Each structure stands twice: as structure tokens, then as C-alpha cells.
Coordinates of C-alpha atoms and ligand atoms in Angstrom, one line a residue:
M332 CA 91.2 -90.5 -148.4
Y333 CA 93.7 -88.6 -150.4
L334 CA 93.8 -87.3 -153.6
F335 CA 96.5 -87.2 -156.3
F336 CA 96.5 -86.0 -159.9
S337 CA 97.1 -88.1 -163.1
S338 CA 97.1 -85.9 -166.1
S339 CA 94.0 -83.7 -165.7
K340 CA 92.0 -86.5 -163.7
V341 CA 91.6 -86.5 -160.1
K342 CA 91.7 -89.9 -158.3
K343 CA 90.3 -90.4 -154.9
R344 CA 91.5 -93.2 -152.6
N345 CA 90.2 -94.3 -149.2
E346 CA 93.2 -94.0 -146.9
A347 CA 92.0 -92.0 -144.0
C348 CA 88.9 -94.4 -144.2
T349 CA 91.1 -97.3 -143.1
A350 CA 91.8 -95.6 -139.8
P351 CA 90.8 -97.2 -136.5
S352 CA 88.0 -95.7 -134.6
G353 CA 86.2 -96.0 -131.2
A354 CA 83.8 -99.1 -131.5
H355 CA 84.4 -98.9 -135.2
T356 CA 81.9 -96.0 -135.3
E357 CA 84.1 -94.1 -138.0
P358 CA 83.0 -90.6 -136.5
W359 CA 84.3 -88.5 -139.6
T360 CA 83.3 -86.7 -142.6
F361 CA 85.9 -85.3 -145.4
C362 CA 84.6 -82.5 -147.6
V363 CA 86.8 -82.1 -150.6
V364 CA 86.3 -78.5 -152.2
S365 CA 87.7 -77.7 -155.5
N366 CA 84.8 -75.2 -156.6
D367 CA 86.5 -71.8 -156.9
E368 CA 83.7 -69.8 -155.5
L369 CA 83.4 -72.0 -152.3
K370 CA 87.1 -71.7 -151.8
R371 CA 86.7 -67.9 -152.0
Q372 CA 83.9 -68.0 -149.6
I373 CA 85.9 -70.3 -147.2
R374 CA 88.9 -67.9 -147.4
E375 CA 86.7 -65.0 -146.6
I376 CA 85.2 -66.6 -143.4
V377 CA 88.9 -67.9 -142.2
E378 CA 90.6 -64.5 -143.0
R379 CA 87.7 -62.5 -141.1
E380 CA 88.1 -64.8 -138.0
E381 CA 92.0 -65.0 -137.9
E382 CA 92.3 -61.2 -138.4
I383 CA 90.5 -61.0 -135.1
N384 CA 92.5 -63.8 -133.6
Y385 CA 95.7 -62.2 -134.6
K386 CA 95.0 -58.5 -133.6
K387 CA 93.1 -58.9 -130.4
R388 CA 91.2 -62.3 -129.5
M389 CA 94.4 -64.4 -128.8
G390 CA 96.7 -61.9 -126.9
K391 CA 100.3 -61.3 -127.1
R392 CA 101.8 -64.7 -125.8
W393 CA 100.0 -66.3 -128.6
T394 CA 101.1 -64.0 -131.3
A395 CA 104.7 -64.2 -129.9
D396 CA 104.7 -68.0 -129.8
L397 CA 103.6 -68.1 -133.4
K398 CA 106.1 -65.3 -134.8
P399 CA 108.8 -67.9 -135.7
L400 CA 106.3 -69.7 -138.0
R401 CA 105.6 -66.3 -139.7
T402 CA 101.9 -66.9 -140.2
D403 CA 99.4 -64.3 -140.0
W404 CA 95.7 -64.0 -141.0
H405 CA 96.3 -63.7 -144.8
K406 CA 95.3 -67.3 -146.2
D407 CA 96.2 -66.8 -149.9
Y408 CA 96.7 -70.8 -149.9
L409 CA 93.0 -71.3 -149.4
T410 CA 92.1 -70.0 -152.9
E411 CA 95.5 -71.1 -154.6
A412 CA 95.5 -74.5 -153.6
P413 CA 93.6 -76.8 -156.1
Y414 CA 91.7 -78.8 -153.3
L415 CA 90.8 -78.1 -149.7
I416 CA 89.9 -81.0 -147.5
L417 CA 87.8 -80.2 -144.5
A418 CA 87.9 -82.9 -142.0
F419 CA 84.7 -83.0 -139.8
K420 CA 84.6 -85.0 -136.5
Q421 CA 80.8 -86.5 -136.0
E422 CA 79.9 -86.0 -132.4
Y423 CA 77.3 -88.6 -132.9
G424 CA 75.8 -90.6 -135.7
R425 CA 72.4 -91.6 -136.7
L426 CA 70.8 -95.0 -136.1
P427 CA 68.5 -96.6 -138.9
N428 CA 65.4 -95.4 -136.9
G429 CA 66.6 -91.8 -136.7
G430 CA 67.8 -91.8 -133.0
K431 CA 71.2 -90.9 -131.9
K432 CA 74.2 -93.4 -132.2
I433 CA 76.9 -92.8 -129.8
H434 CA 80.3 -92.1 -131.1
Y435 CA 83.2 -93.3 -128.9
Y436 CA 86.8 -91.8 -128.7
K437 CA 86.0 -89.3 -131.4
D438 CA 88.8 -86.9 -130.9
M439 CA 91.4 -89.7 -131.2
S440 CA 89.7 -91.4 -134.0
I441 CA 89.5 -88.2 -136.2
A442 CA 93.1 -87.4 -135.0
I443 CA 94.3 -90.9 -136.4
A444 CA 92.3 -90.5 -139.6
C445 CA 94.0 -87.2 -140.3
G446 CA 97.3 -88.5 -139.4
I447 CA 97.0 -91.4 -141.9
L448 CA 95.6 -89.0 -144.7
I449 CA 98.6 -86.5 -144.0
T450 CA 101.1 -89.5 -144.2
A451 CA 99.4 -90.7 -147.4
I452 CA 100.0 -87.2 -149.0
Q453 CA 103.5 -87.0 -147.7
V454 CA 104.4 -90.7 -148.7
R455 CA 103.2 -90.0 -152.2
S456 CA 105.1 -86.8 -152.5
T457 CA 108.3 -88.5 -151.3
I458 CA 107.8 -91.4 -153.8
K459 CA 107.6 -88.8 -156.6
Q460 CA 110.5 -86.8 -155.5
I461 CA 112.6 -90.1 -155.3
F462 CA 111.4 -90.8 -158.9
M463 CA 112.3 -87.4 -160.2
T464 CA 115.7 -87.4 -158.6
T465 CA 116.6 -90.9 -160.1
M466 CA 115.3 -89.6 -163.5
R467 CA 117.6 -86.4 -163.3
K468 CA 120.5 -88.8 -162.5
I469 CA 119.8 -91.4 -165.3
I470 CA 119.1 -89.0 -168.0
K471 CA 122.2 -86.7 -166.6
N472 CA 120.2 -83.5 -167.2
D473 CA 119.8 -80.9 -164.6
S474 CA 117.1 -79.1 -166.5
F475 CA 114.9 -82.1 -165.8
P476 CA 112.4 -80.6 -163.6
Q477 CA 113.0 -80.6 -159.8
Y478 CA 109.6 -82.2 -159.2
C479 CA 108.0 -81.9 -155.7
G480 CA 105.0 -84.0 -155.0
L481 CA 101.7 -83.0 -153.5
V482 CA 101.9 -81.0 -150.2
T483 CA 99.6 -80.1 -147.4
L484 CA 99.4 -77.8 -144.3
T485 CA 97.8 -78.7 -141.2
S486 CA 95.6 -75.6 -140.9
T487 CA 93.5 -75.2 -137.7
P488 CA 91.2 -72.2 -138.4
L489 CA 90.0 -70.8 -135.0
N490 CA 86.4 -69.7 -134.5
C491 CA 85.4 -70.5 -138.1
G492 CA 84.0 -74.2 -137.6
P493 CA 80.2 -73.3 -137.3
A494 CA 80.3 -70.9 -140.2
L495 CA 82.4 -73.2 -142.4
R496 CA 80.1 -76.3 -141.7
Q497 CA 77.0 -74.1 -142.6
L498 CA 78.5 -73.0 -145.7
L499 CA 79.1 -76.6 -146.7
G500 CA 75.7 -77.6 -145.6
R501 CA 76.8 -80.1 -143.0
P502 CA 74.6 -81.2 -140.1
A503 CA 74.9 -79.9 -136.6
N504 CA 76.5 -83.1 -135.3
E505 CA 79.6 -82.4 -137.4
K506 CA 82.5 -80.3 -136.0
L507 CA 85.3 -78.9 -138.0
A508 CA 88.6 -80.6 -136.9
L509 CA 91.2 -79.7 -139.6
L510 CA 91.4 -77.8 -143.0
L511 CA 94.1 -79.4 -145.4
P512 CA 95.0 -77.4 -148.5
I513 CA 96.4 -79.7 -150.9
G514 CA 98.4 -79.0 -154.0
Y515 CA 102.0 -78.9 -155.4
P516 CA 104.2 -76.0 -153.7
A517 CA 104.9 -73.0 -155.9
A518 CA 108.2 -72.8 -157.4
D519 CA 109.3 -69.9 -155.0
A520 CA 107.6 -71.7 -151.9
T521 CA 109.7 -71.4 -148.6
V522 CA 109.2 -73.3 -145.3
P523 CA 110.4 -72.3 -141.8
D524 CA 113.7 -74.1 -140.8
L525 CA 112.1 -75.8 -138.0
Q526 CA 114.5 -78.1 -135.8
R527 CA 113.1 -81.4 -134.5
K528 CA 113.6 -82.7 -130.9
Q529 CA 116.4 -85.5 -130.8
L530 CA 115.2 -89.0 -130.3
D531 CA 116.6 -89.0 -126.8
D532 CA 114.3 -86.1 -126.0
I533 CA 111.2 -88.1 -127.0
L534 CA 111.9 -91.8 -126.4
V535 CA 112.1 -93.6 -123.1
E536 CA 113.0 -97.0 -123.5
F537 CA 112.2 -99.9 -120.8
E538 CA 114.1 -103.1 -121.9
Ligands
IYR501 N1 95.1 -71.0 -136.7 C1 95.8 -69.9 -136.9 C2 97.0 -69.8 -136.0 C3 98.1 -70.8 -135.9 C4 98.9 -71.1 -137.0 C5 100.0 -72.1 -136.6 C6 100.0 -72.8 -135.5 O1 100.8 -73.8 -135.1 C7 98.9 -72.2 -134.4 I1 99.0 -73.2 -132.3 C8 98.1 -71.4 -134.6 C9 96.6 -69.8 -138.6 O2 96.2 -70.7 -139.3 O3 97.1 -68.8 -138.7

């Protein structure tokens, strides 16, 4: 599932729901939050826990490893982004008779589904960027907006899962896996200049 905006309307599409899953049990629930008050409460919960994580819970090594990313416990994006998607992994499902339905390979399944979701957001963003760059060239007008498509952040709030699950009224079999803020980047947004590993470092071929 991913979201995109056409004029003021939001359209929802089932991209993540095309993911494969263990025994085709589809062990996931995606909560899409656009309500301002809920977003405020989510931010409050996340910032409260992350402040403890950064200040004492996680220790010096953790904060040192994160330093290059320049993250901290302030999570403005949780109230600024128009949409938050909270991806929940279902530890088990329910049978028609109310009994427990076993979910297989839940971690892989939710990871694949979120990967497809993030890819769908990025592809859409890339298509829009190509379109707008082409338009700038065609009409030979640099004042044409340097348009950037939808973006997201793979946010992994620590120790907030149960509180966020309860806030959204989700059942106990659901465990928060990922929180994706979705929206257009601010005009003055910056990103860390992260270097990628070389192909030779990550690919081993056996021909
Ligand atoms: N979840 C925290 C910290 C964090 C952030 C990025 C990251 O790659 C890792 I590992 C941890 C936060 O959102 O700040």
C-alpha cells in the first residue's frame, strides 16, 4: 500500500499487499494516520522514549554510532508529515472459529512488505522528478519548480511499540515493526551524505 496525492485527494493503492508471505498468511496491518491530534500523541510517545534512549538507555557506543546521521530525540517530522504509516507485524492471526492461526516467517514477510512499500514511494518520487526535470528543459524555464516527489524515512521507534499499539486500538497480536512518515520534503530539507558500499563489496558471483 502506498499513498499519493492528486490535487487534494489521497489515493490509496495496494502495493505492500502484493508481498509474498509465509504460507500466504499476510501477517501485517498498516495504519495510516493523518489525524493531527493522533500524530501529536504519537510524537509525544516517541519523543518521550527516544529522549531516554539517547540520554541513558542505549549507552555511549549507540549514540556514537548514530552521530554521523545527526538524529536525536526530537521528532518534528511526526507532526509535520501529512501521513504516518505504522506497519504492524501480526504475531498470529485469527481463525473463523476464534482460535489462533499460526503465522509463518513473520519477520521476513513484514520486511518484504515494507520494502515493497518503500520502493513504491521512491519509484513514484523518481518518476515525478524525471517528469519535472524534463518539463524544465522543454519549457526552458528554470523557475519551473524543482519538484521532488514523496519521500519517507524508515523510522524505528525504540520501546514505543506497546504504547503506540494501544493508542491506535490495535490488538495484542500486533507488534509495531516500522513507522514511515510520508510527505514532500521541505524546501530547506537536508540529507546526510552517506556513501554506499561498492558493488564488489556486496556481490559474490559464482559463474
Ligand atoms: N530509533 C532512533 C534511533 C536510530 C535512528 C537511526 C538509526 O539508524 C538507528 I540503528 C537508530 C531514532 O529514530 O532516533
